[in-house]
Amino acid sequence: MAVIACDSCSVRNRALCGALSRDELESLNAIARFRDFSSGENIHAELDVQNYFANVISGVVKLSKSMPDGRQQIVGLQFPSNFLGRPFGEQSPYVAEAATEVRLCTFNKPRFEALTRNYPGLERRLFENTLSELDAARDWMLLLGRKSAAEKVASFLLMVAERLKDTGCHSDTAPNTRTFNLPLTRADMADYLGLTIETVSRQLTKLKSSGLIEIENFRTVVVKDVGRLEKLAGTTSL
Amino acid sequence: MAVIACDSCSVRNRALCGALSRDELESLNAIARFRDFSSGENIHAELDVQNYFANVISGVVKLSKSMPDGRQQIVGLQFPSNFLGRPFGEQSPYVAEAATEVRLCTFNKPRFEALTRNYPGLERRLFENTLSELDAARDWMLLLGRKSAAEKVASFLLMVAERLKDTGCHSDTAPNTRTFNLPLTRADMADYLGLTIETVSRQLTKLKSSGLIEIENFRTVVVKDVGRLEKLAGTTSL
DNA sequence: CGACACTTTGACTGTAGTCAATGTAAGTGG
DNA sequence: CCACTTACATTGACTACAGTCAAAGTGTCG
């Protein structure tokens, strides 16, 4: 059995590839290629005409939509192990931009789809993945439409803590504590939460003053009491 | 060639079934059954343990999520020809409720999935359908997060006009005019737009005063100038 | 050190929310 | 048939939450 790159992949067991047989994995590995992006780069523009699929290996990718006058809304965040790209030859109707330094494991789209035809389990995984994204989008609709600024920010911190788990960015000992680096600037957080930069900043300050979180260098967040933060977030289900 | 119910189906050419071969259509018809619901009925509760798929034949179904304290957000509306039900044995994580009188064309889920195995085109249609819903959800995220109350209401009217086209509820002569019945109460509109009832009402009044729309009996809307309403909505792409 | 990007903080404003009253229509029962 | 109830919608007065505008703070990089 040949040793392949996937064997040492940091997101292997959580990504789409996790469910593949050895055969399938080797076929997939044969068409895989790493690509690196620096913060702010437009990923669709770089990967020619979106003729690709990809897994996020490290970093965070934001998917966003804008209005003609410049107002922007982030409609999805792809964390390590998440999938990127649109099935069925269509164009993705969002802008994909690296929110941090990003490493992708990319697949040539026609060749990936050829694999899909041989391994129907792959298409099913893709489908299930899309259903999860739909659920996440609708959860976020509840947040955007009905939550207060305080609830939004609390929900966001919990979501990031959850999705950054198992990515090695953690160093938590206490069970009710979470430590992580924010992958987004205040501006991005605002665009994700439907708020302004100032409001996000003020809510973070409030959380700090109340002793619920600590922030170092504007980026490293320590949640001191996950349970209490969940209460503030209004829903447990994000 | 046997005559089947689908031949005279009002949503046949727009629904999932539209892409099926005669063979497939006849198989599907064999397991189809109409079910009627009156406004306010919980559809998941009635159709035993969600063991079903369905097409909306007439009326509108709302999908919603709620917070523990009762705040609610409608996360999707299913119009005639739209599909209802969750693939892969999972439970749908939303509440489905009839917003109006509703007629569904239901399919027993295990038997539908058996068909899926024989006709892979069917699963693909289902997948494409899910991708469209994801796009719609994300478009709505932009509305919820970034649009003003006026833009939200204008966008909503345009969306309804568009999705009610070809359902026989229309009687438009002028090209730049749309007439339709609102399928939602003010309360539902508010829950869909992330607003309060009062704000929705005020925005409608403003549109009436400006002469852009007319409303009869609280339900029948006449849009006098679609182009101008689109400008008010901020984006054309809903 | 200075320039730049990002963040925080403060003072003020405005949009949408809240609370309350009134209006409208449809349905019920005496 | 008409009072009464009920559900839904509109309107008004007031409030508050988040947005806007502006200034100052913090950290990074050349």
PDB file of C-alpha atoms in Angstrom, chain B:
ATOM      1  CA  MET B   1     -49.638   5.019 -22.867  1.00  0.00           C
ATOM      2  CA  ALA B   2     -51.749   5.213 -19.743  1.00  0.00           C
ATOM      3  CA  VAL B   3     -53.188   8.550 -18.697  1.00  0.00           C
ATOM      4  CA  ILE B   4     -51.995   9.464 -15.210  1.00  0.00           C
ATOM      5  CA  ALA B   5     -52.813  12.222 -12.756  1.00  0.00           C
ATOM      6  CA  CYS B   6     -49.523  13.994 -13.438  1.00  0.00           C
ATOM      7  CA  ASP B   7     -50.664  14.755 -16.987  1.00  0.00           C
ATOM      8  CA  SER B   8     -53.024  17.387 -15.728  1.00  0.00           C
ATOM      9  CA  CYS B   9     -50.873  18.554 -12.824  1.00  0.00           C
ATOM     10  CA  SER B  10     -50.724  22.313 -12.530  1.00  0.00           C
ATOM     11  CA  VAL B  11     -47.106  22.401 -11.414  1.00  0.00           C
ATOM     12  CA  ARG B  12     -45.860  19.473 -13.466  1.00  0.00           C
ATOM     13  CA  ASN B  13     -43.512  21.369 -15.759  1.00  0.00           C
ATOM     14  CA  ARG B  14     -41.944  23.449 -13.027  1.00  0.00           C
ATOM     15  CA  ALA B  15     -41.574  20.822 -10.323  1.00  0.00           C
ATOM     16  CA  LEU B  16     -39.012  18.144  -9.721  1.00  0.00           C
ATOM     17  CA  CYS B  17     -41.090  15.763 -11.797  1.00  0.00           C
ATOM     18  CA  GLY B  18     -40.665  17.948 -14.849  1.00  0.00           C
ATOM     19  CA  ALA B  19     -37.405  16.316 -15.812  1.00  0.00           C
ATOM     20  CA  LEU B  20     -38.574  12.739 -15.499  1.00  0.00           C
ATOM     21  CA  SER B  21     -39.057  10.306 -18.329  1.00  0.00           C
ATOM     22  CA  ARG B  22     -42.474   8.781 -18.923  1.00  0.00           C
ATOM     23  CA  ASP B  23     -41.340   5.642 -17.142  1.00  0.00           C
ATOM     24  CA  GLU B  24     -40.096   7.493 -14.113  1.00  0.00           C
ATOM     25  CA  LEU B  25     -43.161   9.679 -13.992  1.00  0.00           C
ATOM     26  CA  GLU B  26     -45.469   6.690 -13.976  1.00  0.00           C
ATOM     27  CA  SER B  27     -43.495   5.068 -11.171  1.00  0.00           C
ATOM     28  CA  LEU B  28     -43.648   8.255  -9.172  1.00  0.00           C
ATOM     29  CA  ASN B  29     -47.348   8.710  -9.837  1.00  0.00           C
ATOM     30  CA  ALA B  30     -47.954   5.243  -8.462  1.00  0.00           C
ATOM     31  CA  ILE B  31     -46.762   6.278  -5.013  1.00  0.00           C
ATOM     32  CA  ALA B  32     -48.174   9.834  -5.041  1.00  0.00           C
ATOM     33  CA  ARG B  33     -51.085  10.962  -2.928  1.00  0.00           C
ATOM     34  CA  PHE B  34     -52.705  14.351  -2.407  1.00  0.00           C
ATOM     35  CA  ARG B  35     -52.954  15.776   1.095  1.00  0.00           C
ATOM     36  CA  ASP B  36     -54.706  19.003   2.064  1.00  0.00           C
ATOM     37  CA  PHE B  37     -53.895  21.286   4.955  1.00  0.00           C
ATOM     38  CA  SER B  38     -55.640  24.343   6.262  1.00  0.00           C
ATOM     39  CA  SER B  39     -53.876  27.534   7.203  1.00  0.00           C
ATOM     40  CA  GLY B  40     -51.839  27.217  10.365  1.00  0.00           C
ATOM     41  CA  GLU B  41     -51.525  23.434  10.388  1.00  0.00           C
ATOM     42  CA  ASN B  42     -48.154  21.984  11.250  1.00  0.00           C
ATOM     43  CA  ILE B  43     -47.226  19.816   8.317  1.00  0.00           C
ATOM     44  CA  HIS B  44     -44.494  17.801   9.969  1.00  0.00           C
ATOM     45  CA  ALA B  45     -46.800  16.874  12.815  1.00  0.00           C
ATOM     46  CA  GLU B  46     -49.525  15.668  10.465  1.00  0.00           C
ATOM     47  CA  LEU B  47     -47.385  13.645   8.096  1.00  0.00           C
ATOM     48  CA  ASP B  48     -46.192  10.944  10.455  1.00  0.00           C
ATOM     49  CA  VAL B  49     -42.676  11.564  11.685  1.00  0.00           C
ATOM     50  CA  GLN B  50     -41.713  13.302   8.452  1.00  0.00           C
ATOM     51  CA  ASN B  51     -41.629  10.018   6.657  1.00  0.00           C
ATOM     52  CA  TYR B  52     -42.463  11.742   3.426  1.00  0.00           C
ATOM     53  CA  PHE B  53     -41.461  13.914   0.493  1.00  0.00           C
ATOM     54  CA  ALA B  54     -43.856  16.269  -1.212  1.00  0.00           C
ATOM     55  CA  ASN B  55     -44.407  18.850  -3.908  1.00  0.00           C
ATOM     56  CA  VAL B  56     -46.480  21.893  -3.153  1.00  0.00           C
ATOM     57  CA  ILE B  57     -49.451  21.917  -5.550  1.00  0.00           C
ATOM     58  CA  SER B  58     -51.179  25.040  -4.280  1.00  0.00           C
ATOM     59  CA  GLY B  59     -50.770  27.413  -1.365  1.00  0.00           C
ATOM     60  CA  VAL B  60     -47.618  28.369   0.498  1.00  0.00           C
ATOM     61  CA  VAL B  61     -45.692  26.541   3.227  1.00  0.00           C
ATOM     62  CA  LYS B  62     -43.428  28.391   5.637  1.00  0.00           C
ATOM     63  CA  LEU B  63     -40.311  26.890   7.191  1.00  0.00           C
ATOM     64  CA  SER B  64     -39.311  28.522  10.435  1.00  0.00           C
ATOM     65  CA  LYS B  65     -36.988  28.441  13.413  1.00  0.00           C
ATOM     66  CA  SER B  66     -37.645  29.829  16.867  1.00  0.00           C
ATOM     67  CA  MET B  67     -35.754  30.904  19.938  1.00  0.00           C
ATOM     68  CA  PRO B  68     -36.685  29.662  23.415  1.00  0.00           C
ATOM     69  CA  ASP B  69     -38.330  32.998  24.263  1.00  0.00           C
ATOM     70  CA  GLY B  70     -40.612  32.824  21.243  1.00  0.00           C
ATOM     71  CA  ARG B  71     -38.850  35.031  18.751  1.00  0.00           C
ATOM     72  CA  GLN B  72     -39.321  33.485  15.354  1.00  0.00           C
ATOM     73  CA  GLN B  73     -37.666  33.643  11.944  1.00  0.00           C
ATOM     74  CA  ILE B  74     -39.115  32.226   8.760  1.00  0.00           C
ATOM     75  CA  VAL B  75     -36.162  30.682   6.933  1.00  0.00           C
ATOM     76  CA  GLY B  76     -37.891  29.578   3.764  1.00  0.00           C
ATOM     77  CA  LEU B  77     -41.137  29.704   1.839  1.00  0.00           C
ATOM     78  CA  GLN B  78     -42.250  26.874  -0.418  1.00  0.00           C
ATOM     79  CA  PHE B  79     -44.503  27.951  -3.281  1.00  0.00           C
ATOM     80  CA  PRO B  80     -46.395  25.775  -5.742  1.00  0.00           C
ATOM     81  CA  SER B  81     -43.978  23.426  -7.556  1.00  0.00           C
ATOM     82  CA  ASN B  82     -41.450  23.627  -4.731  1.00  0.00           C
ATOM     83  CA  PHE B  83     -40.255  20.559  -2.908  1.00  0.00           C
ATOM     84  CA  LEU B  84     -40.656  19.626   0.741  1.00  0.00           C
ATOM     85  CA  GLY B  85     -38.809  17.043   2.777  1.00  0.00           C
ATOM     86  CA  ARG B  86     -35.336  16.096   3.786  1.00  0.00           C
ATOM     87  CA  PRO B  87     -33.180  13.537   1.977  1.00  0.00           C
ATOM     88  CA  PHE B  88     -31.182  10.869   3.826  1.00  0.00           C
ATOM     89  CA  GLY B  89     -33.407   9.739   6.654  1.00  0.00           C
ATOM     90  CA  GLU B  90     -32.538  12.793   8.707  1.00  0.00           C
ATOM     91  CA  GLN B  91     -35.068  14.954  10.477  1.00  0.00           C
ATOM     92  CA  SER B  92     -35.725  18.341   9.026  1.00  0.00           C
ATOM     93  CA  PRO B  93     -34.497  20.874  11.570  1.00  0.00           C
ATOM     94  CA  TYR B  94     -37.301  23.351  10.851  1.00  0.00           C
ATOM     95  CA  VAL B  95     -40.978  23.667  11.572  1.00  0.00           C
ATOM     96  CA  ALA B  96     -43.112  23.440   8.420  1.00  0.00           C
ATOM     97  CA  GLU B  97     -46.459  25.152   8.642  1.00  0.00           C
ATOM     98  CA  ALA B  98     -49.177  25.908   6.119  1.00  0.00           C
ATOM     99  CA  ALA B  99     -49.253  29.691   5.607  1.00  0.00           C
ATOM    100  CA  THR B 100     -52.450  29.371   3.570  1.00  0.00           C
ATOM    101  CA  GLU B 101     -54.702  26.556   2.470  1.00  0.00           C
ATOM    102  CA  VAL B 102     -52.214  24.056   1.074  1.00  0.00           C
ATOM    103  CA  ARG B 103     -52.401  21.026  -1.171  1.00  0.00           C
ATOM    104  CA  LEU B 104     -49.398  18.734  -1.296  1.00  0.00           C
ATOM    105  CA  CYS B 105     -48.557  15.854  -3.583  1.00  0.00           C
ATOM    106  CA  THR B 106     -46.883  13.501  -1.114  1.00  0.00           C
ATOM    107  CA  PHE B 107     -44.623  10.518  -1.656  1.00  0.00           C
ATOM    108  CA  ASN B 108     -43.842   7.778   0.789  1.00  0.00           C
ATOM    109  CA  LYS B 109     -40.201   8.388   1.604  1.00  0.00           C
ATOM    110  CA  PRO B 110     -38.719   4.886   1.542  1.00  0.00           C
ATOM    111  CA  ARG B 111     -40.466   4.178  -1.728  1.00  0.00           C
ATOM    112  CA  PHE B 112     -39.360   7.480  -3.180  1.00  0.00           C
ATOM    113  CA  GLU B 113     -35.805   6.695  -2.209  1.00  0.00           C
ATOM    114  CA  ALA B 114     -36.104   3.318  -3.826  1.00  0.00           C
ATOM    115  CA  LEU B 115     -37.030   5.107  -7.051  1.00  0.00           C
ATOM    116  CA  THR B 116     -34.055   7.363  -6.537  1.00  0.00           C
ATOM    117  CA  ARG B 117     -31.781   4.365  -6.659  1.00  0.00           C
ATOM    118  CA  ASN B 118     -33.168   3.288 -10.025  1.00  0.00           C
ATOM    119  CA  TYR B 119     -33.328   6.747 -11.520  1.00  0.00           C
ATOM    120  CA  PRO B 120     -30.155   8.646 -10.616  1.00  0.00           C
ATOM    121  CA  GLY B 121     -31.503  11.700 -12.446  1.00  0.00           C
ATOM    122  CA  LEU B 122     -33.979  12.080  -9.645  1.00  0.00           C
ATOM    123  CA  GLU B 123     -31.319  12.368  -6.962  1.00  0.00           C
ATOM    124  CA  ARG B 124     -29.460  14.863  -9.083  1.00  0.00           C
ATOM    125  CA  ARG B 125     -32.588  16.982  -9.391  1.00  0.00           C
ATOM    126  CA  LEU B 126     -32.955  16.827  -5.643  1.00  0.00           C
ATOM    127  CA  PHE B 127     -29.365  17.951  -5.237  1.00  0.00           C
ATOM    128  CA  GLU B 128     -29.764  20.840  -7.666  1.00  0.00           C
ATOM    129  CA  ASN B 129     -32.909  21.817  -5.834  1.00  0.00           C
ATOM    130  CA  THR B 130     -30.979  21.929  -2.555  1.00  0.00           C
ATOM    131  CA  LEU B 131     -28.315  24.117  -4.146  1.00  0.00           C
ATOM    132  CA  SER B 132     -31.015  26.573  -5.239  1.00  0.00           C
ATOM    133  CA  GLU B 133     -32.407  26.683  -1.735  1.00  0.00           C
ATOM    134  CA  LEU B 134     -28.935  27.389  -0.400  1.00  0.00           C
ATOM    135  CA  ASP B 135     -28.578  30.286  -2.837  1.00  0.00           C
ATOM    136  CA  ALA B 136     -31.974  31.631  -1.844  1.00  0.00           C
ATOM    137  CA  ALA B 137     -31.130  31.366   1.856  1.00  0.00           C
ATOM    138  CA  ARG B 138     -27.902  33.269   1.334  1.00  0.00           C
ATOM    139  CA  ASP B 139     -29.605  35.941  -0.735  1.00  0.00           C
ATOM    140  CA  TRP B 140     -32.003  36.337   2.148  1.00  0.00           C
ATOM    141  CA  MET B 141     -29.089  36.649   4.582  1.00  0.00           C
ATOM    142  CA  LEU B 142     -28.007  39.752   2.677  1.00  0.00           C
ATOM    143  CA  LEU B 143     -31.527  41.127   3.041  1.00  0.00           C
ATOM    144  CA  LEU B 144     -31.720  40.333   6.762  1.00  0.00           C
ATOM    145  CA  GLY B 145     -28.288  41.636   7.619  1.00  0.00           C
ATOM    146  CA  ARG B 146     -27.953  44.673   5.444  1.00  0.00           C
ATOM    147  CA  LYS B 147     -31.214  46.026   4.072  1.00  0.00           C
ATOM    148  CA  SER B 148     -33.415  48.768   5.551  1.00  0.00           C
ATOM    149  CA  ALA B 149     -37.056  48.106   6.386  1.00  0.00           C
ATOM    150  CA  ALA B 150     -38.164  49.828   3.173  1.00  0.00           C
ATOM    151  CA  GLU B 151     -35.800  47.719   1.072  1.00  0.00           C
ATOM    152  CA  LYS B 152     -36.889  44.552   2.835  1.00  0.00           C
ATOM    153  CA  VAL B 153     -40.575  45.093   2.158  1.00  0.00           C
ATOM    154  CA  ALA B 154     -39.958  46.062  -1.466  1.00  0.00           C
ATOM    155  CA  SER B 155     -37.778  42.972  -1.945  1.00  0.00           C
ATOM    156  CA  PHE B 156     -40.444  40.788  -0.411  1.00  0.00           C
ATOM    157  CA  LEU B 157     -43.176  42.052  -2.729  1.00  0.00           C
ATOM    158  CA  LEU B 158     -40.973  41.460  -5.747  1.00  0.00           C
ATOM    159  CA  MET B 159     -40.071  37.975  -4.567  1.00  0.00           C
ATOM    160  CA  VAL B 160     -43.708  37.015  -4.087  1.00  0.00           C
ATOM    161  CA  ALA B 161     -44.709  38.480  -7.449  1.00  0.00           C
ATOM    162  CA  GLU B 162     -41.983  36.492  -9.135  1.00  0.00           C
ATOM    163  CA  ARG B 163     -42.711  33.181  -7.442  1.00  0.00           C
ATOM    164  CA  LEU B 164     -46.471  33.493  -7.886  1.00  0.00           C
ATOM    165  CA  LYS B 165     -46.092  34.001 -11.613  1.00  0.00           C
ATOM    166  CA  ASP B 166     -47.561  31.134 -13.650  1.00  0.00           C
ATOM    167  CA  THR B 167     -49.786  29.991 -10.822  1.00  0.00           C
ATOM    168  CA  GLY B 168     -52.958  31.397 -12.256  1.00  0.00           C
ATOM    169  CA  CYS B 169     -53.312  33.968  -9.491  1.00  0.00           C
ATOM    170  CA  HIS B 170     -52.436  36.696 -11.940  1.00  0.00           C
ATOM    171  CA  SER B 171     -54.336  38.952 -14.249  1.00  0.00           C
ATOM    172  CA  ASP B 172     -51.751  41.392 -15.523  1.00  0.00           C
ATOM    173  CA  THR B 173     -52.077  43.248 -18.751  1.00  0.00           C
ATOM    174  CA  ALA B 174     -49.564  46.046 -18.463  1.00  0.00           C
ATOM    175  CA  PRO B 175     -45.989  44.769 -18.703  1.00  0.00           C
ATOM    176  CA  ASN B 176     -44.635  46.767 -15.802  1.00  0.00           C
ATOM    177  CA  THR B 177     -47.467  45.809 -13.470  1.00  0.00           C
ATOM    178  CA  ARG B 178     -47.977  42.819 -11.150  1.00  0.00           C
ATOM    179  CA  THR B 179     -51.119  41.731  -9.331  1.00  0.00           C
ATOM    180  CA  PHE B 180     -51.188  38.994  -6.723  1.00  0.00           C
ATOM    181  CA  ASN B 181     -52.561  37.939  -3.358  1.00  0.00           C
ATOM    182  CA  LEU B 182     -50.204  38.077  -0.410  1.00  0.00           C
ATOM    183  CA  PRO B 183     -49.867  34.531   0.931  1.00  0.00           C
ATOM    184  CA  LEU B 184     -48.677  35.790   4.321  1.00  0.00           C
ATOM    185  CA  THR B 185     -50.197  37.803   7.146  1.00  0.00           C
ATOM    186  CA  ARG B 186     -48.350  40.881   8.365  1.00  0.00           C
ATOM    187  CA  ALA B 187     -47.070  38.806  11.268  1.00  0.00           C
ATOM    188  CA  ASP B 188     -45.586  36.234   8.893  1.00  0.00           C
ATOM    189  CA  MET B 189     -44.091  38.926   6.694  1.00  0.00           C
ATOM    190  CA  ALA B 190     -42.478  40.406   9.789  1.00  0.00           C
ATOM    191  CA  ASP B 191     -41.069  37.006  10.771  1.00  0.00           C
ATOM    192  CA  TYR B 192     -39.695  36.535   7.289  1.00  0.00           C
ATOM    193  CA  LEU B 193     -38.129  39.993   7.043  1.00  0.00           C
ATOM    194  CA  GLY B 194     -36.752  40.285  10.566  1.00  0.00           C
ATOM    195  CA  LEU B 195     -39.059  43.204  11.377  1.00  0.00           C
ATOM    196  CA  THR B 196     -42.116  43.868  13.558  1.00  0.00           C
ATOM    197  CA  ILE B 197     -45.702  43.831  12.339  1.00  0.00           C
ATOM    198  CA  GLU B 198     -45.967  47.566  12.839  1.00  0.00           C
ATOM    199  CA  THR B 199     -42.917  48.342  10.747  1.00  0.00           C
ATOM    200  CA  VAL B 200     -44.153  46.142   7.904  1.00  0.00           C
ATOM    201  CA  SER B 201     -47.506  47.871   8.021  1.00  0.00           C
ATOM    202  CA  ARG B 202     -45.949  51.320   7.996  1.00  0.00           C
ATOM    203  CA  GLN B 203     -43.742  50.481   5.025  1.00  0.00           C
ATOM    204  CA  LEU B 204     -46.733  49.178   3.075  1.00  0.00           C
ATOM    205  CA  THR B 205     -48.624  52.359   3.894  1.00  0.00           C
ATOM    206  CA  LYS B 206     -45.692  54.387   2.629  1.00  0.00           C
ATOM    207  CA  LEU B 207     -45.652  52.452  -0.633  1.00  0.00           C
ATOM    208  CA  LYS B 208     -49.385  53.026  -1.000  1.00  0.00           C
ATOM    209  CA  SER B 209     -49.098  56.763  -0.332  1.00  0.00           C
ATOM    210  CA  SER B 210     -46.367  57.080  -2.902  1.00  0.00           C
ATOM    211  CA  GLY B 211     -48.679  55.451  -5.432  1.00  0.00           C
ATOM    212  CA  LEU B 212     -46.274  52.617  -6.127  1.00  0.00           C
ATOM    213  CA  ILE B 213     -48.684  49.915  -5.008  1.00  0.00           C
ATOM    214  CA  GLU B 214     -52.351  49.443  -4.217  1.00  0.00           C
ATOM    215  CA  ILE B 215     -53.759  47.029  -1.662  1.00  0.00           C
ATOM    216  CA  GLU B 216     -57.304  45.704  -1.479  1.00  0.00           C
ATOM    217  CA  ASN B 217     -58.721  43.812   1.475  1.00  0.00           C
ATOM    218  CA  PHE B 218     -55.236  43.678   3.041  1.00  0.00           C
ATOM    219  CA  ARG B 219     -54.419  40.843   0.640  1.00  0.00           C
ATOM    220  CA  THR B 220     -54.495  41.792  -3.002  1.00  0.00           C
ATOM    221  CA  VAL B 221     -51.470  43.800  -4.079  1.00  0.00           C
ATOM    222  CA  VAL B 222     -51.093  45.679  -7.339  1.00  0.00           C
ATOM    223  CA  VAL B 223     -47.568  46.791  -8.119  1.00  0.00           C
ATOM    224  CA  LYS B 224     -47.904  49.726 -10.481  1.00  0.00           C
ATOM    225  CA  ASP B 225     -44.246  50.032 -11.456  1.00  0.00           C
ATOM    226  CA  VAL B 226     -42.027  47.002 -11.039  1.00  0.00           C
ATOM    227  CA  GLY B 227     -38.930  48.896 -12.163  1.00  0.00           C
ATOM    228  CA  ARG B 228     -39.276  51.545  -9.499  1.00  0.00           C
ATOM    229  CA  LEU B 229     -39.981  48.926  -6.849  1.00  0.00           C
ATOM    230  CA  GLU B 230     -36.800  47.114  -7.865  1.00  0.00           C
ATOM    231  CA  LYS B 231     -34.839  50.320  -7.385  1.00  0.00           C
ATOM    232  CA  LEU B 232     -36.312  50.629  -3.907  1.00  0.00           C
ATOM    233  CA  ALA B 233     -35.379  47.031  -3.149  1.00  0.00           C
ATOM    234  CA  GLY B 234     -31.683  47.826  -3.582  1.00  0.00           C
ATOM    235  CA  THR B 235     -30.804  44.658  -5.478  1.00  0.00           C
ATOM    236  CA  THR B 236     -32.318  43.205  -8.605  1.00  0.00           C
ATOM    237  CA  SER B 237     -31.278  39.658  -7.912  1.00  0.00           C
ATOM    238  CA  LEU B 238     -34.095  38.190  -5.875  1.00  0.00           C
TER     239      LEU B 238
END
